[in-house]
Short mmCIF file of C-alpha atoms in Angstrom, two decimals:
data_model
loop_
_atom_site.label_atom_id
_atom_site.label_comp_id
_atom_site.label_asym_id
_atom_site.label_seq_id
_atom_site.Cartn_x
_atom_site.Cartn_y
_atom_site.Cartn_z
CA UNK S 29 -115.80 -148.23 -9.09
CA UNK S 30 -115.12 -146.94 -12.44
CA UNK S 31 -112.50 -148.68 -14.80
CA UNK S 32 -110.22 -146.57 -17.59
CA UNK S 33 -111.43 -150.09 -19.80
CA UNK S 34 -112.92 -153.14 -19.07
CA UNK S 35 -110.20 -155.28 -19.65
CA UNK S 36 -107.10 -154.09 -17.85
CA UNK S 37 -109.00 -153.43 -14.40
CA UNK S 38 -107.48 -149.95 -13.71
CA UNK S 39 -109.25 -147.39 -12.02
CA UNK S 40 -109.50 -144.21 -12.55
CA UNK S 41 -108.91 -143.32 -9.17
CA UNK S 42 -108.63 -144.70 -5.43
CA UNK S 43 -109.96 -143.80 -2.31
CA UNK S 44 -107.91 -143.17 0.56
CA UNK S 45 -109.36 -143.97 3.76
CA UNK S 46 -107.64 -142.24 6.39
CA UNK S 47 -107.71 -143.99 9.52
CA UNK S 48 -109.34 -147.09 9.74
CA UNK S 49 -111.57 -147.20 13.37
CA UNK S 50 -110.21 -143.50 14.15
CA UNK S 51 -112.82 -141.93 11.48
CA UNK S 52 -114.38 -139.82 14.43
CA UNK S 53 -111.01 -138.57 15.63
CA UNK S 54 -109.85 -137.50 11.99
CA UNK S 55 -110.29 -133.87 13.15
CA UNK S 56 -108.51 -134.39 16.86
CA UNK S 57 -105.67 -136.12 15.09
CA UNK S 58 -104.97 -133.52 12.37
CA UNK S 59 -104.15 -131.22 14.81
CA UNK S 60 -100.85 -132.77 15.70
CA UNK S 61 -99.93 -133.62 12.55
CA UNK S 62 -100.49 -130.21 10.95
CA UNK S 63 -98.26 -128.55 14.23
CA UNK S 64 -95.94 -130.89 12.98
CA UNK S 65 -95.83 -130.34 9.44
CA UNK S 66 -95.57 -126.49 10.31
CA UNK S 67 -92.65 -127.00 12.38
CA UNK S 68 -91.02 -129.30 10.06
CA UNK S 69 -91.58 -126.65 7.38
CA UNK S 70 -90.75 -123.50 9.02
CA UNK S 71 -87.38 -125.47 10.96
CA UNK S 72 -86.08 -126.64 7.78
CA UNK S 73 -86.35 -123.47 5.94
CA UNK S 74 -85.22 -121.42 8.47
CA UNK S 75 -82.31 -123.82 8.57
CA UNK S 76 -81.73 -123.52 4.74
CA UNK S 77 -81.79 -120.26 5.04
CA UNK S 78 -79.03 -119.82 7.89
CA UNK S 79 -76.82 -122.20 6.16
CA UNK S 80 -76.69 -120.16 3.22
CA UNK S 81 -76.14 -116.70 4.52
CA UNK S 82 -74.06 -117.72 7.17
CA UNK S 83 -70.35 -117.71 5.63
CA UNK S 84 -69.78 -119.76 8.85
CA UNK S 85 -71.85 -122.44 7.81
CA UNK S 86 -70.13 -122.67 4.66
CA UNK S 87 -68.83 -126.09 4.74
CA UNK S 88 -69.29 -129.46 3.91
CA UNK S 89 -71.00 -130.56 6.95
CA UNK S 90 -73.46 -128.44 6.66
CA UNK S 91 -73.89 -128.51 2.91
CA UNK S 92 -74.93 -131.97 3.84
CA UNK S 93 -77.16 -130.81 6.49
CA UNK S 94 -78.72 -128.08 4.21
CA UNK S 95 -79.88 -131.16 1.83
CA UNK S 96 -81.02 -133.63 4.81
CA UNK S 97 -83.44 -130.14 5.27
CA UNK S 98 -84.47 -129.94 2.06
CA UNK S 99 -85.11 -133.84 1.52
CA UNK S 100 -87.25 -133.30 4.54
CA UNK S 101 -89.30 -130.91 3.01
CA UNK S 102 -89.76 -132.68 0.07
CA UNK S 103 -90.60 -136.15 1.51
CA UNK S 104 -93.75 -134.60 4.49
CA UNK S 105 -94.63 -132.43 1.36
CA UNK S 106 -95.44 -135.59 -0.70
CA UNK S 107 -98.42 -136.71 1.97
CA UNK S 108 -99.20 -134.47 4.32
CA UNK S 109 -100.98 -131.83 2.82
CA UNK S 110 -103.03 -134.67 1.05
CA UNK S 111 -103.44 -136.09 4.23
CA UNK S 112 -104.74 -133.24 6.16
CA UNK S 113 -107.26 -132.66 3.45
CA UNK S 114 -108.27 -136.02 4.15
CA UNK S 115 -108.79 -135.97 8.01
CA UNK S 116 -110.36 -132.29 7.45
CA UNK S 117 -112.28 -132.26 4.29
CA UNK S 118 -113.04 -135.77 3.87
CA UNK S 119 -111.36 -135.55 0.24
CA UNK S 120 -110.46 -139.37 -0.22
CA UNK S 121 -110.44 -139.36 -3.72
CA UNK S 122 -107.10 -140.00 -5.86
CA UNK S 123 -106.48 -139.80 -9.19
CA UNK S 124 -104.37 -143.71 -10.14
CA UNK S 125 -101.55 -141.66 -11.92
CA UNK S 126 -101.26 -139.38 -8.65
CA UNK S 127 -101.35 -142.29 -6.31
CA UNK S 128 -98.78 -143.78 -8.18
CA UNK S 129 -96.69 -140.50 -8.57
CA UNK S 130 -97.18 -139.95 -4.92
CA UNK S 131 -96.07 -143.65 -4.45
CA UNK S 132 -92.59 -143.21 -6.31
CA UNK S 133 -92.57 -139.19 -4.79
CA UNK S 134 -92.68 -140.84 -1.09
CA UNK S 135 -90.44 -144.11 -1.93
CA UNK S 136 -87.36 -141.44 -3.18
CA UNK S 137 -86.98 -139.05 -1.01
CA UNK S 138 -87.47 -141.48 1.92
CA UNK S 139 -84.24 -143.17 -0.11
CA UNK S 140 -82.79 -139.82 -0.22
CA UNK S 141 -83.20 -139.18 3.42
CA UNK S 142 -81.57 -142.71 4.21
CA UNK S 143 -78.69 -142.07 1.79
CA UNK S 144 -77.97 -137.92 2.81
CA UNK S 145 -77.67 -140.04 6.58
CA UNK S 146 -75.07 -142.34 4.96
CA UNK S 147 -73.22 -139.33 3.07
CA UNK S 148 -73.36 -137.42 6.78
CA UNK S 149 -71.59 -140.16 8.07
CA UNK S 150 -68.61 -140.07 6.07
CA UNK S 151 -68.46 -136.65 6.53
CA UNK S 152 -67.76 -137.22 10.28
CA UNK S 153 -65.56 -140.33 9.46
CA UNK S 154 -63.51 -137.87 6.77
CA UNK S 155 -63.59 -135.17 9.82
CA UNK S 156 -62.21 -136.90 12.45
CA UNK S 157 -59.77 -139.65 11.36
CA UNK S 158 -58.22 -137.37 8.18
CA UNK S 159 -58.84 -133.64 9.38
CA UNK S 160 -56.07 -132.14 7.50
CA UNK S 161 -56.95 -133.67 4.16
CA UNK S 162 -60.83 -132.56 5.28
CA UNK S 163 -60.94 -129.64 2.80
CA UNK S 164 -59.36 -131.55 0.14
CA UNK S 165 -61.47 -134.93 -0.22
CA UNK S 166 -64.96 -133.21 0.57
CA UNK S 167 -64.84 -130.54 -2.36
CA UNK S 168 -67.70 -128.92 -2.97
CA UNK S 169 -67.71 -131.11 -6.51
CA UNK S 170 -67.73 -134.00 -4.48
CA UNK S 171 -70.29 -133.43 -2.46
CA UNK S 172 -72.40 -132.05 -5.38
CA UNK S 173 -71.72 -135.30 -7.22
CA UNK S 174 -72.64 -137.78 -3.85
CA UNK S 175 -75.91 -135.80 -3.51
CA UNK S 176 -77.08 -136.52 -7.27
CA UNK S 177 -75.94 -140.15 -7.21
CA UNK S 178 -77.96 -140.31 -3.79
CA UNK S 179 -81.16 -138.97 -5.48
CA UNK S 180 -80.42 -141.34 -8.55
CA UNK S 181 -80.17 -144.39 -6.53
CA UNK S 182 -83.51 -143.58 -5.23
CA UNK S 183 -85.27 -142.69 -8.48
CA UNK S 184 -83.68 -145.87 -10.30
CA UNK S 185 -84.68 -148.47 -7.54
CA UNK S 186 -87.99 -147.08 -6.77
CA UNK S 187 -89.20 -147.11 -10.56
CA UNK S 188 -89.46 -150.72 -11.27
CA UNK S 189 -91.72 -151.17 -8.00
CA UNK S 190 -94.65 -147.59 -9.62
CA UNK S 191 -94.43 -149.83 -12.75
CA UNK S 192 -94.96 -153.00 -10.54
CA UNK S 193 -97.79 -151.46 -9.25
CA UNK S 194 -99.21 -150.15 -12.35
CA UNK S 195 -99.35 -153.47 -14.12
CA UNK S 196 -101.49 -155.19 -11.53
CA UNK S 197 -105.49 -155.53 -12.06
CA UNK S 198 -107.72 -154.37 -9.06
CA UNK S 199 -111.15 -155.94 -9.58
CA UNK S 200 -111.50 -156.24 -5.24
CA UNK S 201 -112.45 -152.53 -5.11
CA UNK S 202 -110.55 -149.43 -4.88
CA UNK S 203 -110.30 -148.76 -1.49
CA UNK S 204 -106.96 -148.25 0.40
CA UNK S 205 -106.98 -147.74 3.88
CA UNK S 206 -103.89 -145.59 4.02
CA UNK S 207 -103.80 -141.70 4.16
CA UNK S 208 -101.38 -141.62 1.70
CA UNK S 209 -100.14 -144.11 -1.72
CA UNK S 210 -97.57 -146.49 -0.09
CA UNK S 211 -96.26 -149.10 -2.48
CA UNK S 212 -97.71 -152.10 -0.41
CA UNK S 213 -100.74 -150.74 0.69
CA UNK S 214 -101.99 -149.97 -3.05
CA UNK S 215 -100.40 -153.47 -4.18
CA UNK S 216 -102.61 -155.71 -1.59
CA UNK S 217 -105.58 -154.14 -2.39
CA UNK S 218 -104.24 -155.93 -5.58
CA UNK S 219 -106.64 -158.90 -7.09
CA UNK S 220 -103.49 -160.54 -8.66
CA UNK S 221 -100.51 -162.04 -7.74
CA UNK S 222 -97.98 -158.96 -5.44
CA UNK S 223 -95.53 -161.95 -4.68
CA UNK S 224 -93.22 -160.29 -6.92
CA UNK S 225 -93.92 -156.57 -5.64
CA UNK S 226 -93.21 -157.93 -1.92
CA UNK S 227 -89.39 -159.56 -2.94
CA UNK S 228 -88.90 -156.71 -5.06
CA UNK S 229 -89.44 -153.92 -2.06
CA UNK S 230 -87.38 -156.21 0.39
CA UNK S 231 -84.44 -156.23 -2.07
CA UNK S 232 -84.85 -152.15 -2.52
CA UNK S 233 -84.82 -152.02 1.22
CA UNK S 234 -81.97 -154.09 1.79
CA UNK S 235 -80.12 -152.03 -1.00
CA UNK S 236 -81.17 -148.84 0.22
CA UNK S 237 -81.57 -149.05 4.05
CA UNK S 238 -79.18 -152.02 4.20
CA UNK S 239 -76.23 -150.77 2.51
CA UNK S 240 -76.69 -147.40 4.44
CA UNK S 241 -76.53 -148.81 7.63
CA UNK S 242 -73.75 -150.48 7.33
CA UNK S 243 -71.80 -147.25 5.71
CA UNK S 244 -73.14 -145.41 9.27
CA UNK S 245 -71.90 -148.73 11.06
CA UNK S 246 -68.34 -148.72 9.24
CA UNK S 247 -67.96 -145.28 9.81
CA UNK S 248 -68.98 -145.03 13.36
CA UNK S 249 -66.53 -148.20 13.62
CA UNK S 250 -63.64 -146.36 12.50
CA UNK S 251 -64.71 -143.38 14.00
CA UNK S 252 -65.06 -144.72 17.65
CA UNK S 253 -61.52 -146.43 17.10
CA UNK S 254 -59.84 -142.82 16.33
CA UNK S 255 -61.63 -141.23 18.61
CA UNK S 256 -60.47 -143.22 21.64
CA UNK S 257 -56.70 -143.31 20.48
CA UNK S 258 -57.34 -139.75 21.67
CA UNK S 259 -54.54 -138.85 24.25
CA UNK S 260 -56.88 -135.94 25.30
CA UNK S 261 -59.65 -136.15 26.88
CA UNK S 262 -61.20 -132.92 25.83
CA UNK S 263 -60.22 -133.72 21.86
CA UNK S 264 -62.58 -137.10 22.37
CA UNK S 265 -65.43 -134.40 24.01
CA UNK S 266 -65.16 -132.70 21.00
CA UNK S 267 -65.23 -135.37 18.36
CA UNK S 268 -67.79 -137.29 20.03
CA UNK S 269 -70.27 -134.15 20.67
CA UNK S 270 -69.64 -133.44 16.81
CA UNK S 271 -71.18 -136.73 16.05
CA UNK S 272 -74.14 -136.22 18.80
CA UNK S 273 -76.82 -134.85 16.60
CA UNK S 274 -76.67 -137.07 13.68
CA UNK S 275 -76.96 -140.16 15.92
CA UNK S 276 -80.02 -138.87 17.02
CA UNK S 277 -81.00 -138.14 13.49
CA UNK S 278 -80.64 -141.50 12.85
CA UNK S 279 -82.55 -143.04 15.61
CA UNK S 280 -85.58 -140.41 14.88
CA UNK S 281 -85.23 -141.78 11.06
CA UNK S 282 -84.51 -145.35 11.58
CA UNK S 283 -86.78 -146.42 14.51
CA UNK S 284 -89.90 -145.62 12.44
CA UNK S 285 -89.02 -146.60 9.70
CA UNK S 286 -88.24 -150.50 10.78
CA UNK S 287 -91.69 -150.12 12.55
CA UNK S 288 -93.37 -149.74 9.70
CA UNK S 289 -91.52 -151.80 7.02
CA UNK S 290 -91.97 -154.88 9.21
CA UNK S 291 -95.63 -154.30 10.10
CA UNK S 292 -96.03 -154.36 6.89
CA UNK S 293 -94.64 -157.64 5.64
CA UNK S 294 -94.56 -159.58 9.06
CA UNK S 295 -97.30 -158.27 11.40
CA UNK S 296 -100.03 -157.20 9.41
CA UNK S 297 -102.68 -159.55 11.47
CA UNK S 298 -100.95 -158.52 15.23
CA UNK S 299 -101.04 -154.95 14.96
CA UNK S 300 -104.30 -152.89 14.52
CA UNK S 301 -104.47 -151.06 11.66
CA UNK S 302 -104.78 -147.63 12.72
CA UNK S 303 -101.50 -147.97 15.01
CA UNK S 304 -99.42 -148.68 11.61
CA UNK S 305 -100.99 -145.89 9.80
CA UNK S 306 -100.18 -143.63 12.39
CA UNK S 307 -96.71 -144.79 12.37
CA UNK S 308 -96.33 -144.60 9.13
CA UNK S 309 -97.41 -140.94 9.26
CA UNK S 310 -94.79 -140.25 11.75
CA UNK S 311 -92.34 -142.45 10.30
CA UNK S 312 -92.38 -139.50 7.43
CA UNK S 313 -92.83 -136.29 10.08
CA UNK S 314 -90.82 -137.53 12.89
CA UNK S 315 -87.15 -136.73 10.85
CA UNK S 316 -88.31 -133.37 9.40
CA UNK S 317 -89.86 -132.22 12.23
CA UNK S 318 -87.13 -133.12 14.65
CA UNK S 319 -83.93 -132.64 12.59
CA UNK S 320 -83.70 -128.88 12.95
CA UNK S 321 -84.57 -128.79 16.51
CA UNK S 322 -81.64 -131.38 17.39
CA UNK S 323 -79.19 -129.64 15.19
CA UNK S 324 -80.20 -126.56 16.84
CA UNK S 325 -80.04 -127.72 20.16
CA UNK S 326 -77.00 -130.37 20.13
CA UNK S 327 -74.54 -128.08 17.39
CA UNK S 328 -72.67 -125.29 18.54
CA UNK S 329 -72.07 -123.53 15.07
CA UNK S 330 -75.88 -123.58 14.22
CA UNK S 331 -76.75 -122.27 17.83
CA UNK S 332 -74.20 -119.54 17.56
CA UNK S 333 -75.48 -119.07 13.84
CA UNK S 334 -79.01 -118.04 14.94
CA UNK S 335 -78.05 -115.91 18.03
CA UNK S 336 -76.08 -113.95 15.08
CA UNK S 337 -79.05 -113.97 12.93
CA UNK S 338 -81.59 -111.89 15.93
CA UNK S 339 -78.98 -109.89 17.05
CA UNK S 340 -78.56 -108.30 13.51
CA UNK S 341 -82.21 -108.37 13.47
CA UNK S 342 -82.42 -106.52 16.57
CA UNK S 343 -79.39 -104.12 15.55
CA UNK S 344 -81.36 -102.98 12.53
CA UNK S 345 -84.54 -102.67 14.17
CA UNK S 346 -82.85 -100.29 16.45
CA UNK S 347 -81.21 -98.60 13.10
CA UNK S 348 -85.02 -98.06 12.49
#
């Protein structure tokens, strides 16, 4: 292993491992993940792109759906093209400054997903318990101004921990067996003392992922209260279908993701390793990949949005 200097015990790079035990399936299990990765690509742009030409689609909502799509581009982006070049091209090499910028890359947006969750959730609360004031509270200024704040909590929490990192020496080798820079997995390869990087990624957690869930819990709270003071029974359909896709959008983000944060810190030695790796893969696929094909499937306005979009296609193809 090469060293930028003998005394501070950085590397100059890391090697990512892949899959532990699974080395002879790298190939088999790309595969998946690369059908994955295309669909999470292709669904979220295509979504993007509906939300924005469709004048439909122009509000609130689904301004807030349009950045859960792009966060999901931007967090799969951060690993998995690195990681299929692993399982393909046995590439394992990483530059330290990459691995760390891939580190603080995955740690955000994986924040920013959690928090554009949260946001969705008062949208829905807003929605349903003060529709006529709807217009007026979610401004298009507001919502600009929640999204920013969303991707500043992440950056400013996730910082400290890349400089946590940074500062420790790593004189056991430079191996991680990972497929991508994950804060923990770089820090216990770690000859020194990661006491402090463990408390400091439960706090972020807990005021990240915490705090979210119970916004989503508040708001459901309140939501489920108005909702069945509903004299009609097809209003409380309607309000409770609305809110049908982004429970599922939190169960395909939050399931995962409590997989893997607690293998990590509590069941390291009870779970192989190539079973948390793999989660941890889909714990960053699952939500982009699935997000457009629920809101697809389980909203009306986006279904109706893309028959629109191939029926113009097909009008101007018969134009042609």
């Amino acid at each position: 292993m090469s060293f930028l200097n003998g005394t501070s015990l950085t590397p100059a790079s890391f090697i990512l491992n892949g899959i532990p035990g699974l080395e002879d399936v790298h190939l088999w299990i790309s595969f998946p993940l690369c059908t994955m990765y295309s669909i999470a690509i292709t669904g979220n742009f295509g979504l993007m792109y509906l939300i924005y030409c469709d004048e439909a689609l122009h509000r609130p909502m689904y301004v807030f759906l349009a950045l859960l799509s792009f966060t999901d581009v931007l967090m799969c982006t951060s690993t998995l093209p690195n990681t299929l070049f692993i399982l393909w091209f046995n590439l394992k090499e990483i530059d330290f400054k990459a691995c760390l910028a891939q580190m603080f890359f995955v740690h955000t947006f994986t924040g920013m997903e959690s928090g554009v969750l949260m946001l969705m959730a008062l949208d829905h609360y807003v929605a349903i318990c003060f529709p006529l004031r709807y217009a007026t509270i979610l401004t298009n200024s507001v919502i600009a101004k929640a999204g920013f704040l969303t991707f500043l909590r992440g950056v400013m929490l996730v910082i400290p921990s890349t400089f946590l990192t940074k500062r420790l020496p790593y004189c056991k080798g430079n191996v991680i067996p990972h497929t991508y820079c994950d804060h923990m997995s770089v820090a216990k390869i770690s000859c020194g003392n990661v006491r402090v990087n463990a408390i400091y990624g439960l706090i972020v957690a807990l005021l990240i992922g915490g705090f979210d869930i119970l916004c989503i819990t508040i708001s459901y709270t309140m939501i489920l209260r108005a909702v069945v003071s509903l004299s009609s029974a097809d209003a409380r359909q309607k309000a409770f279908s609305t809110c049908t896709a982004h429970i599922c959008a939190i169960v395909i983000t939050y399931v995962p993701a409590f997989f893997t944060f607690f293998t990590h810190r509590f069941g390291g030695h009870t779970i192989p390793p190539h079973i948390h790796i793999i989660m941890a893969n889909l714990y960053l696929l699952m939500p982009p990949t699935m997000n457009p094909i629920v809101y697809g499937v389980k909203t009306r306005q986006v279904r109706e949005s893309v028959i629109r979009f191939f029926l113009k296609g097909k009008d101007n193809s018969h134009n042609f």
